[in-house]
Every structure is written in structure tokens, then in C-alpha cells.
XYZ file of C-alpha atoms in Angstrom:
536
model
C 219.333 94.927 139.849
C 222.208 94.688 137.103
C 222.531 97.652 134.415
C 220.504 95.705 131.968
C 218.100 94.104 134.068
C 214.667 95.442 133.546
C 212.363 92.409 134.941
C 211.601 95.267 137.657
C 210.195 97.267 135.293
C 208.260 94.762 133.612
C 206.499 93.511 136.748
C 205.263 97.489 137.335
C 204.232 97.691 133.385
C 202.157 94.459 133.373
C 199.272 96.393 136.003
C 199.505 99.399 133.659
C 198.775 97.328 130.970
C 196.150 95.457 132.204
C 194.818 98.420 133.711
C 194.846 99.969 129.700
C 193.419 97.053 128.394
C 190.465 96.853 131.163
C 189.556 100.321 130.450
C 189.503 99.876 126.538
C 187.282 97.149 126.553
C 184.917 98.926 128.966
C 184.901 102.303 127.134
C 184.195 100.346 123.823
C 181.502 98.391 125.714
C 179.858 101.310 127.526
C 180.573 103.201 124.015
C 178.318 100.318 122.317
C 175.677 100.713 125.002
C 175.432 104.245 124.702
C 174.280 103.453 121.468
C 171.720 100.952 122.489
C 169.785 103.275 124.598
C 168.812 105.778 121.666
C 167.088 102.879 120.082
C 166.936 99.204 121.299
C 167.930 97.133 118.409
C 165.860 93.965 119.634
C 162.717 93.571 121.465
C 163.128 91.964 125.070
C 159.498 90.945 126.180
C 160.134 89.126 129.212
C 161.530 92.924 130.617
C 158.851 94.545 128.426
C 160.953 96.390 126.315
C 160.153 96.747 122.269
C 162.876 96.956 119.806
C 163.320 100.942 118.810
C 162.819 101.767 122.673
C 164.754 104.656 124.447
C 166.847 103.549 127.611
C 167.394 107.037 129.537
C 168.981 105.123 132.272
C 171.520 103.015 130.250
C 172.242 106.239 128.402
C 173.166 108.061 132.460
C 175.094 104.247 132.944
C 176.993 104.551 129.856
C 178.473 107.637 130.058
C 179.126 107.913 133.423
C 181.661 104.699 132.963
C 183.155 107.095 130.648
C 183.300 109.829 133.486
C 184.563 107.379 135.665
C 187.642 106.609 133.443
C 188.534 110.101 132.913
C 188.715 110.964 136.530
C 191.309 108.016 136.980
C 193.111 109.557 133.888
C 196.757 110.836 134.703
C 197.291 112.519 131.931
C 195.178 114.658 129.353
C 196.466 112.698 126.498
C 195.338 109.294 128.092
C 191.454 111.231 129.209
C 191.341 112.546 125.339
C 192.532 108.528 124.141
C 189.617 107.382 126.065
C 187.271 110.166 125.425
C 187.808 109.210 121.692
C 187.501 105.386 122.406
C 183.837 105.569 123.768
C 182.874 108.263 121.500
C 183.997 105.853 118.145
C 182.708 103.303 119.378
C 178.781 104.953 120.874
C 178.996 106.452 116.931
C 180.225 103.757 114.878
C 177.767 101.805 116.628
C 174.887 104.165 116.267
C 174.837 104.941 112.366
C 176.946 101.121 111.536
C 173.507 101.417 109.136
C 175.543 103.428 106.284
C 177.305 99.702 105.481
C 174.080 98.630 103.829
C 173.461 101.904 101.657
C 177.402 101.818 100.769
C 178.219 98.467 99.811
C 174.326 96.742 99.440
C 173.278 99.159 97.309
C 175.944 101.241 96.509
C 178.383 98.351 95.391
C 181.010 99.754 97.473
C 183.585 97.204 98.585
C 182.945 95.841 101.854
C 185.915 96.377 103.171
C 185.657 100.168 102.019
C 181.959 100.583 103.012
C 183.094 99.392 106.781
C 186.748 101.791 106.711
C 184.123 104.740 105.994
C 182.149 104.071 108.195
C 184.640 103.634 110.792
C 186.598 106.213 109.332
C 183.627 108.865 109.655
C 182.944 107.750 113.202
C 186.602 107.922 114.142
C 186.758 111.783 113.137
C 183.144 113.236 114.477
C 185.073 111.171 117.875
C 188.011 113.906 118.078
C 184.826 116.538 119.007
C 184.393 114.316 121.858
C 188.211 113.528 122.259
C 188.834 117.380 123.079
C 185.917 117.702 125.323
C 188.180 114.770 127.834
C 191.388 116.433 126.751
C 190.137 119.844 128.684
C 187.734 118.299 131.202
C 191.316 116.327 132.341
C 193.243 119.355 132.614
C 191.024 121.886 134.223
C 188.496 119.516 136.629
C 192.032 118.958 138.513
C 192.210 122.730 139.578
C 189.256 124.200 138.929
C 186.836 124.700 141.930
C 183.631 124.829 139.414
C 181.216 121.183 139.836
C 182.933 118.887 137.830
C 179.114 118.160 136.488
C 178.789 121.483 135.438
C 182.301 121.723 133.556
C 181.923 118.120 131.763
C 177.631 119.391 130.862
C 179.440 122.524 129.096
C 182.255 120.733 127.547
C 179.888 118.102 126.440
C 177.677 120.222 125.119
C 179.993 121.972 122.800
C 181.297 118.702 121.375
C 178.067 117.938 120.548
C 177.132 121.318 118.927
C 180.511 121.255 116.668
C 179.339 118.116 115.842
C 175.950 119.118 114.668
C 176.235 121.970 113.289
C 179.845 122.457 111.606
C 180.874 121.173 108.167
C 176.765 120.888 107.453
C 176.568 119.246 110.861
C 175.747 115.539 111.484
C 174.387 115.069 115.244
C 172.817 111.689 114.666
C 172.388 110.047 117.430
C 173.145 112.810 120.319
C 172.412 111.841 123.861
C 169.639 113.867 123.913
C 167.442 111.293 122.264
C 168.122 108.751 124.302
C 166.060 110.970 127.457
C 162.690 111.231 125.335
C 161.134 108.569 128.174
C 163.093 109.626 131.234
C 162.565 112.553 133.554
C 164.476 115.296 131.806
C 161.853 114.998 128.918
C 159.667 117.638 130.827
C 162.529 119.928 130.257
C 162.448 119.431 126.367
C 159.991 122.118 125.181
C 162.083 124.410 127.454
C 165.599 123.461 126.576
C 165.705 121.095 123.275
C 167.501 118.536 122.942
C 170.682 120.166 123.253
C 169.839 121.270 127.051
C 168.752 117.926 127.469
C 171.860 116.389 126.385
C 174.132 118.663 128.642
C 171.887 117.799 131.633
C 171.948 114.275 131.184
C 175.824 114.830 131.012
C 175.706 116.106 134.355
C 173.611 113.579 136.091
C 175.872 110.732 134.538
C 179.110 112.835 136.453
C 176.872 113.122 139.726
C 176.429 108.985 139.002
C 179.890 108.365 138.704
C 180.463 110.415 141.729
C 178.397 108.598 143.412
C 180.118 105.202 142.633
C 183.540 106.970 143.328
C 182.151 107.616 146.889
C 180.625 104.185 147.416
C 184.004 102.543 147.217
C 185.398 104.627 150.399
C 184.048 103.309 153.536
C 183.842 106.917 155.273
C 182.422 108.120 152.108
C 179.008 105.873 151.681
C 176.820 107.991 153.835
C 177.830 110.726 151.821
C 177.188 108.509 148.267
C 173.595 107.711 149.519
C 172.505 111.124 150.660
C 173.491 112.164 146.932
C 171.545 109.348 145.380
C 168.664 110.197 147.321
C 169.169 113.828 146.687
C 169.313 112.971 142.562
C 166.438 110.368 142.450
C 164.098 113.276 144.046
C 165.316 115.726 141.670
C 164.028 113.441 139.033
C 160.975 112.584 140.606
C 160.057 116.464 140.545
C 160.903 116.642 136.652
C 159.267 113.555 135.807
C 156.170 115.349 137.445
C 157.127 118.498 135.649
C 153.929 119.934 133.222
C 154.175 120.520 129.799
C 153.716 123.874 128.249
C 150.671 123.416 126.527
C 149.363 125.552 123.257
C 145.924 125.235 121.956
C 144.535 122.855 118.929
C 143.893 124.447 115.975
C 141.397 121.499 114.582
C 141.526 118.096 113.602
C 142.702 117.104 110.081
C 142.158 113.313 108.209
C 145.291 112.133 106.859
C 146.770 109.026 104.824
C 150.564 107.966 105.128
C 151.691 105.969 102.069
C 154.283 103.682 102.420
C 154.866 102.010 98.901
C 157.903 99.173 100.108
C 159.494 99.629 96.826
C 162.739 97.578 96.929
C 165.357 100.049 96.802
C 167.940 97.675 94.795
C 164.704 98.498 92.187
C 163.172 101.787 93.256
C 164.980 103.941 90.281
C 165.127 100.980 87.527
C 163.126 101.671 84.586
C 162.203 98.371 84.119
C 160.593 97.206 87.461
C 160.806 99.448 90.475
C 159.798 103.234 88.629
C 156.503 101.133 87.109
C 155.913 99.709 90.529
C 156.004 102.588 92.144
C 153.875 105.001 89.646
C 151.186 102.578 89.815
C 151.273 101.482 93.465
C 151.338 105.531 94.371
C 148.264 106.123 91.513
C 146.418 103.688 92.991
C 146.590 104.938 96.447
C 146.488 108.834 95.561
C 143.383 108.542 93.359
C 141.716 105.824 96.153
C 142.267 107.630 99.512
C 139.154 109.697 100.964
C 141.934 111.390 103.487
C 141.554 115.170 103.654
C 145.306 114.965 102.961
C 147.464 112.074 101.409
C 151.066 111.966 101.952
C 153.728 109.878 99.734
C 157.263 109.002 100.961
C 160.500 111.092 99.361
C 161.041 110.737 95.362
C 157.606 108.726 96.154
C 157.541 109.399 91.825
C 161.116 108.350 91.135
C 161.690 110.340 87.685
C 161.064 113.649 86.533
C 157.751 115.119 85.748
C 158.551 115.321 82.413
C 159.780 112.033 82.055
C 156.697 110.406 83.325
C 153.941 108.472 81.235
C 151.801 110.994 79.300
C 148.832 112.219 81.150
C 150.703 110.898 84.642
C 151.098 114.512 86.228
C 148.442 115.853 84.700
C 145.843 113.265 85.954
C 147.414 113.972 89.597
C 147.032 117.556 89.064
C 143.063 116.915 88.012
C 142.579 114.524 91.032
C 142.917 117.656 93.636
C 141.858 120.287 91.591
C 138.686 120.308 93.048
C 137.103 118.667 96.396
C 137.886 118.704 99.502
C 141.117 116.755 99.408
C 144.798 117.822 98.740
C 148.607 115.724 98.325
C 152.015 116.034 99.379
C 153.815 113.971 96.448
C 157.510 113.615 96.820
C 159.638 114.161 93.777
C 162.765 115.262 91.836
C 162.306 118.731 90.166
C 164.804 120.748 87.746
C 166.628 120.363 83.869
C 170.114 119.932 83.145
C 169.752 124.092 82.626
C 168.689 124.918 86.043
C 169.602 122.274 87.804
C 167.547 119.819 90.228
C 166.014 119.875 93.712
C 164.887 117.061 95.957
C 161.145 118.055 96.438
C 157.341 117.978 97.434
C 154.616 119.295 95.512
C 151.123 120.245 96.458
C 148.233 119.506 95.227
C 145.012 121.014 96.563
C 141.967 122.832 94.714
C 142.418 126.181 93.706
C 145.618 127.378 93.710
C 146.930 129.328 90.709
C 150.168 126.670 90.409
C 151.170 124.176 92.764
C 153.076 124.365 96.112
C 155.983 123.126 96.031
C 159.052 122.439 98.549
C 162.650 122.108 98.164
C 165.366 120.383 100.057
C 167.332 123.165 102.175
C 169.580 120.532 104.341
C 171.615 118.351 101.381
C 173.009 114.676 102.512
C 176.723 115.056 101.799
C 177.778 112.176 98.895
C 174.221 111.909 98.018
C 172.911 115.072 97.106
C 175.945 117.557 96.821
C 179.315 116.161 96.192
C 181.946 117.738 98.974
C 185.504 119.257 97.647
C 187.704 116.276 96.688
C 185.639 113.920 97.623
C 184.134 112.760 93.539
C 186.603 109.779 93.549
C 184.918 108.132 96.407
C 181.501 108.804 94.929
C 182.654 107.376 91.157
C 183.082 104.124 93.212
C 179.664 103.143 94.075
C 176.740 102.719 91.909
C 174.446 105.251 93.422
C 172.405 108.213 91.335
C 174.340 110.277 92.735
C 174.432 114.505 92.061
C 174.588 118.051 92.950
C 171.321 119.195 93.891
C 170.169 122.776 93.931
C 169.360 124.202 97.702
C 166.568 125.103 98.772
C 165.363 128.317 100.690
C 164.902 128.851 104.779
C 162.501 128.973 105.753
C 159.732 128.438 103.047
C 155.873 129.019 103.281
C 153.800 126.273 104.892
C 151.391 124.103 103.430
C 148.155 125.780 104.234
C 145.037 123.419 104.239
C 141.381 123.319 105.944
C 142.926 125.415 108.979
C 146.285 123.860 109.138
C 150.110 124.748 108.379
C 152.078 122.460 107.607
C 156.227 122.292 107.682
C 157.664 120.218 105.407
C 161.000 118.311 105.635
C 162.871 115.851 103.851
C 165.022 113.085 104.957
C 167.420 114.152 107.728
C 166.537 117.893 107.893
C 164.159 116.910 110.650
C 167.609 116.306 112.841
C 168.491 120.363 112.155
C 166.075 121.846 115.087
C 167.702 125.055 114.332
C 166.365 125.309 111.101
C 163.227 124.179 111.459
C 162.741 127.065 114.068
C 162.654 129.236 111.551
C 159.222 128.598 110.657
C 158.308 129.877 114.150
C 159.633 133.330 114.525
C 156.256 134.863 113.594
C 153.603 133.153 116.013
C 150.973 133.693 113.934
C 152.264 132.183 110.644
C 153.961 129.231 113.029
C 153.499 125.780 111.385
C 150.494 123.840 113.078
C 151.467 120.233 111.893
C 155.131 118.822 110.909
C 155.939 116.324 108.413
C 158.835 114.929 107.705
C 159.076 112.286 103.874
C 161.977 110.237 103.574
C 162.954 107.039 101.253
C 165.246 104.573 104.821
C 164.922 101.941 102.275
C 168.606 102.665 101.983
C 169.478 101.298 105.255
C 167.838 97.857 104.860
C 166.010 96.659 108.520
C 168.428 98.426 110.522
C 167.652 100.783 113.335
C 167.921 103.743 111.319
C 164.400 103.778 110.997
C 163.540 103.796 114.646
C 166.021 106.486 115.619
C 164.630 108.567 112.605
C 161.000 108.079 114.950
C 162.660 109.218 117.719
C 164.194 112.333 116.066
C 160.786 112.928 115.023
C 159.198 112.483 118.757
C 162.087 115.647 119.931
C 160.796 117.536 117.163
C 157.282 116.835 118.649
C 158.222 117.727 121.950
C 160.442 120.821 121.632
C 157.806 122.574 118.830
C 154.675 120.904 120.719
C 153.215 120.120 117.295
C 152.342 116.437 115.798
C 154.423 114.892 113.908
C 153.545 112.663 110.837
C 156.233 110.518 109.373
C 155.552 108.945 105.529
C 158.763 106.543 104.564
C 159.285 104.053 102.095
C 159.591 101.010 103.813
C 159.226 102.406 107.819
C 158.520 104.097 110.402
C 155.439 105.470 109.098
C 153.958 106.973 111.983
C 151.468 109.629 113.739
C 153.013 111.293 116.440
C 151.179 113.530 118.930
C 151.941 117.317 120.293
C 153.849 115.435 123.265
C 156.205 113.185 121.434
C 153.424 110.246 121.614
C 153.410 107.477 119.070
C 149.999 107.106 118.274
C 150.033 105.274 115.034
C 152.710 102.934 113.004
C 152.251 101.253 109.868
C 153.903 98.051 110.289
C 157.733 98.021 108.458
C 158.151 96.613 105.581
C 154.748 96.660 104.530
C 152.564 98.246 101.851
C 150.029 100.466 103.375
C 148.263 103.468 103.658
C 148.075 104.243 107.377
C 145.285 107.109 107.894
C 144.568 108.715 111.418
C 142.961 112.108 112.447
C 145.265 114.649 113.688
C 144.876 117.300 116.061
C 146.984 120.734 114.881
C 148.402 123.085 117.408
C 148.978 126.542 118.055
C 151.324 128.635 120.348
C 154.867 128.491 121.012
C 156.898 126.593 123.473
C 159.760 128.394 125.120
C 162.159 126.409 123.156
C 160.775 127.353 120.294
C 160.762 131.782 121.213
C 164.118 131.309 121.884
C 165.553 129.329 118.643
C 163.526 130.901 116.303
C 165.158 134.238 117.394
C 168.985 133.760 118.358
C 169.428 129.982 116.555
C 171.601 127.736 119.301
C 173.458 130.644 120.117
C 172.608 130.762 123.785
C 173.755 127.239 124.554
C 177.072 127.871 123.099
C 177.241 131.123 124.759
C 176.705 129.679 128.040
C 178.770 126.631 127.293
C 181.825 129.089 126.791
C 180.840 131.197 129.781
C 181.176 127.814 131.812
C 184.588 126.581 130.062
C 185.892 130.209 130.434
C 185.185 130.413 134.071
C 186.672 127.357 134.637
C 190.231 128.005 132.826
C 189.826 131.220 134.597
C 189.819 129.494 138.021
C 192.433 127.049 136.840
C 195.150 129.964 135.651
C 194.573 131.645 138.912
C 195.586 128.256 140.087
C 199.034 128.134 138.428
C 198.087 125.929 135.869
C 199.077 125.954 132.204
């Protein structure tokens, strides 16, 4: 071969780069599929599968392809590439939904509304990048399970995604096991747990492939299947920690389908919606009626004379009471994103503010006003609220409010349970998804709310704009819907609970603490190993 001849070389790049461009595709594939199994976005009855079903299996599939890429990774910059690659491609997939609040009713620029999207995907991804980054550098020297290092490095990516910055875990892994055999494990671990152990089965199912490919090695690939599918056989079997009811309650969802291109113009949807929600508030025979978020669209005092006062007289006496959604505050004080409470005899009504704010929609980050000036939203700063703050107390029942996405923030909703005795007996969760048009950001918000069920072992009742509006049981059980899209009031009798699950003890006192604690104690133990080793 001359000096200058570098055909050679070319023949020995063209694998590599075929080999790169296989494993892109896949990771963005099994990336996409990841996000398919927290929420199926079509109905497939001829497999008997609904749209907005969990796929615990597809979720293991998914990310063990990932698994099985960074094991053939030869360096830690090429694992953390394609760590990044599935990870931008599982999120951008799983909350693509923000395009329709951006740019269909935000007037964003389409080309803007899909970069931030993208954009916001691509960054939450370097979380996950890292995780691959380390798991290729020590999992070559370390002697600790390779399950056990990637469940711990997993679960810290998902934590710092969660929880730092105000935190935005949408869409963890977790979510996706709600049907599967690690769901017994819920009340005890939370979703969290749940996530890092279904990290750990998808290494054990990569291993397993790895094996299958060796001749010498299949024996040893099916005694590990058969090993895994009786472990989850036992936890599919496992019982759930069980509290006590605390009563039945009657209750009323309202879903009002207000067209959110409308829902805050004075002319069409604030009328709509005043006299849809009258109508329905002074009609229902529910012991407790429950309106959507910003349900009444304006201020108090900028309603119709008479308006607030003629809700106040409706549950001033009776046997009934309301959760209304709806903005509080003056220019002076500022505003809040709020409930208030209506029931008979109460010196001034109960009220609850926001805690958990939506970046860009209800505070306004550091440097970040010249990307909100460029969509027509209402837009602001709103006031925060406190944590925790007193339950709802009605006919025997406590009841936890939440707004919007605070119901993905376990942490903080575990601070209603630190005194047993005071502990919330019913959750409910308002929220306006009209923003997100028919996409599936209403079924993964039912799905949050079935983990909430699960690790807190309390019902969960769900009143949205335009869907899901739904009664969920004590064990994560959809037991009513109101069909999507669709005006209704959907009423159902509720059974409270009482005690605390062991995922509940633990939050409530020490926050996620312990599961970053151990996480470390894992990652440490394994660089430990792997500088004993020699390595860097």
C-alpha cells in the first residue's frame, strides 16, 4: 500500500460505520418504544390492547436494547453518545405533546415550538447520557452485578431529573410497570424503586440475549430466564398492604370541554364556561362536586355580580360541598392558581394554592421572558403556595388537593402523611390538558394518578377539562372514565382509606433521600472496586 493510499482504511471504516448507523437507528427506535409502553398511543383490538395502556414488557425490551449497546461500547464517550440517543429520543417522544400548547395555542412558530421541544428533551437526555458514560467505565472492572450498578446509576439519572431545577420526571420508567409484576412492590418502594428494578431486569434480559448467541452459553441463558420469569411470578402474586376504609363518599367530576383556543376569551369561552359550571354546580345531588383547574376562568372579583356569592349560598347549608378551581390574588399581592371550598358552616372558605409552579406558565425562569413574549399565552408569575396544606375535611373524609402536574412530585405529596392520623383519606388531582389537544398527555396524566393510588393506597379522583376524568381505586384501579372530549358530569361512590403504606412512612419522613443514598452507596462501591482495579 503506497504512502497515500488509504482504500485499506476505508474498507475497515465502512463496518464501523454501518455498525454506528445500525445502532442509531435502533437506540432511536427502542428510544421511541420506550415511550410507547407508558401509554399506548392507539388502541390495537385484535391483541386486546386499548389506547393509554401500560406495556411493562416493551418497557424491559426497550431498554435492555439500550443495555445491549452499551456493553458493545468501546469507549465511554461512544456508551454516553448512545445513552443520550435513546434517552432523546424515549423523551422527545413521550411529552412531543408540548408542540400543540406551544405553537396551537401559544402561536409559537412551528419550527420553534418543535426546536424546544427537542431542545428540552435533548438536555433532561445528558442525566441519562452520564448514567452510560460511568456504567461504561466501571461495569468493565468492577466485580459488582452489572444489574445492580446500571439499577443505581439509573436511578440517579432519573432522580436529577425529577427533582433538580423544579424537577420534571414525566414519563419515568416507573409508570410503564403499573400492570406488570413489580407493581406489588409499589406501595413498598414507589415508583422510583420500581424504576431501578425494572432497570435491572432489562440488564438480566440483555444478558440473557448476550448468552443466547454463544453456543456453550444457552444452557446457561435459559436457566436465567427461567430463574427471572419465577421471580416475577412470585411478585405478581405478591399482596398488597392493605389499610382500612374510612366510608364511602358520593362524588361528581365535571368536565366542561371548553375549547381552550376560547377558554379565557371574554367573549365566548369565560361565558361558556360560567354557565356550563353554574349549571352543573347548582344541579348535582353529589355529596361533593368537583370542577376542573381555573374551572371559573377570571377572578372572583371580576365575575358577574351575584356569581360568587350565589356559589357561596348554594353550599352554605345541606349536606353537599365543592371544590371550584380558580385564579386568586390583586396586582398588590399577587396571584395563586387555586381551589376553593365550599361546604356549610365554615367561618370562610377553604381554599388551596398551587405549591409545584409549571415553569413558562406560571413563574417565568431567569432569562428566559424573551421566549415567553413570543407566544400568545396568559402567561405570569404566580405566588407559591405552602407544603403541605390542611386537607379538605368532609362527611368523614380528607381530602389532598393537587393541581396540574404536582400529582407527578410523590415527594411532596408525602407530606400530607407524616402524621397518620391527619393522613389524607381521598386524593384529587384538577387540571385544565386542554392544552395538549388529543394527545396522550391525558392518559399518562391517568397513569401518574394510578402510582399515586398505589404508593399512598388511597383513591384517586381525576376532574380535567376535556379528559381523563376518572375514579381510581386504593389499588391503582380505573373504575370510572368520563368519555374525552365530552361534556359530563361523571359521579361514582368512593370508598376513603386509612393507614399508611410503607412507602408512604418512609417518604413522609426522610423525602427520596434513601434511594439516593443507596444509589451512591452502590456507585461508590463500585468505583471503589474499580480503583482497586487500576482503573482511572
Amino acid at each position: 500500500m503506497g504512502l497515500h493510499d488509504t482504500s485499506g482504511l476505508d474498507w475497515q471504516r465502512r463496518p464501523d460505520r454501518a455498525a454506528g448507523v445500525a445502532a442509531a437507528l435502533t437506540l432511536w427506535l427502542a428510544g421511541c418504544l420506550q415511550a410507547v409502553s407508558l401509554a399506548l398511543p392507539l388502541a390495537l383490538p385484535a391483541l386486546g390492547l386499548e389506547r393509554g395502556q401500560t406495556l411493562w414488557w416493551l418497557q424491559v425490551l426497550a431498554l435492555a436494547c439500550l443495555v445491549a449497546w452499551l456493553d458493545r461500547s468501546t469507549t465511554a464517550r461512544q456508551a454516553a453518545l448512545r445513552g443520550w440517543l435513546f434517552a432523546w429520543a424515549w423523551l422527545s417522544s413521550t411529552f412531543a405533546w408540548l408542540y400543540i400548547s406551544m405553537h396551537d395555542y401559544g402561536g409559537l412558530n412551528a419550527l420553534l415550538a418543535g426546536l424546544a421541544v427537542l431542545t428540552l428533551a435533548g438536555v433532561l437526555a445528558l442525566y441519562y447520557a452520564g448514567a452510560a458514560w460511568l456504567y461504561q467505565q466501571i461495569t468493565r472492572v468492577s466485580k459488582l452485578p452489572a444489574a445492580v450498578l446500571f439499577a443505581a446509576l439509573w436511578l440517579l439519572a432519573e432522580l436529577a431529573r425529577g427533582v433538580l431545577f423544579t424537577g420534571f420526571g414525566w414519563g419515568a420508567i416507573g409508570y410503564a410497570q403499573l400492570d406488570g409484576p413489580l407493581a406489588s412492590l409499589i406501595p413498598w418502594l414507589g415508583e422510583y424503586g420500581v424504576g431501578a428494578l425494572a432497570a435491572a431486569l432489562a440488564v438480566s434480559v440483555a444478558q440473557m440475549g448476550q448468552l443466547a448467541v454463544l453456543r456453550r452459553a444457552r444452557g446457561r441463558a435459559a436457566l436465567l430466564a427461567l430463574g427471572l420469569l419465577v421471580v416475577l411470578g412470585l411478585l405478581w402474586n405478591l399482596p398488597t398492604p392493605q389499610g382500612s376504609t374510612s366510608g364511602h363518599l358520593s362524588v361528581s367530576l365535571l368536565q366542561g370541554n371548553i375549547a381552550q383556543e376560547e377558554k379565557f376569551e371574554s367573549a365566548s369561552g369565560v361565558p361558556q364556561a360560567l354557565r356550563w359550571y353554574d349549571e352543573q354546580l347548582q344541579a348535582s345531588r353529589s355529596a361533593l362536586v368537583i370542577t376542573p383547574e381555573t374551572a371559573v376562568p377570571v377572578l372572583p372579583q371580576q365575575l358577574p355580580d351575584g356569581y360568587w356569592q350565589r356559589l357561596q349560598q348554594r353550599f352554605a347549608s345541606g349536606d353537599q360541598a365543592a371544590l371550584v378551581g380558580v385564579p386568586l390574588g390583586n396586582s398588590a399581592q399577587g396571584y395563586t392558581n387555586s381551589v376553593v371550598g365550599f361546604k356549610p358552616d365554615q367561618a370562610q372558605d377553604w381554599r388551596y394554592d398551587k405549591h409545584h409552579l409549571v415553569p413558562f406558565g406560571e413563574f417565568i425562569p431567569p432569562l428566559a421572558r424573551w421566549f415567553v413574549n413570543l407566544m400568545s399565552i396568559p402567561l405570569g408569575d404566580f405566588n407559591r403556595g405552602l407544603l403541605p396544606q390542611p386537607t379538605f375535611d368532609w362527611q368523614g373524609q380528607r381530602v389532598a388537593v393537587t393541581i396540574c402536574y404536582e400529582n407527578l412530585f410523590t415527594q411532596e405529596l408525602a407530606t400530607q402523611f407524616t402524621d397518620a392520623t391527619r393522613a389524607p383519606t381521598m386524593l384529587v388531582n384538577i387540571s385544565n390538558l386542554g392544552w395538549f389537544g388529543e394527545h396522550l398527555a391525558m392518559d399518562q396524566h391517568l397513569q401518574i394518578a394510578r402510582m399515586r393510588a398505589l404508593e399512598f393506597n388511597r383513591p384517586f379522583l381525576l376532574a380535567t377539562n376535556t379528559g381523563q376524568t376518572a375514579i381510581v381505586d386504593h389499588l391503582g384501579r380505573v373504575q370510572q372514565r368520563a368519555p374525552a372530549h365530552v361534556a359530563t358530569a361523571l359521579t361514582g361512590d368512593v370508598q376513603g382509606r386509612t393507614g399508611i403504606t410503607p412507602y408512604a412512612a418512609w417518604v413522609a419522613s426522610f423525602g427520596l433521600w434513601p434511594l439516593l443514598i443507596l444509589a451512591l452507596i452502590v456507585l461508590m462501591a463500585a468505583t471503589g472496586t474499580r480503583l482497586r482495579a487500576g482503573g482511572v
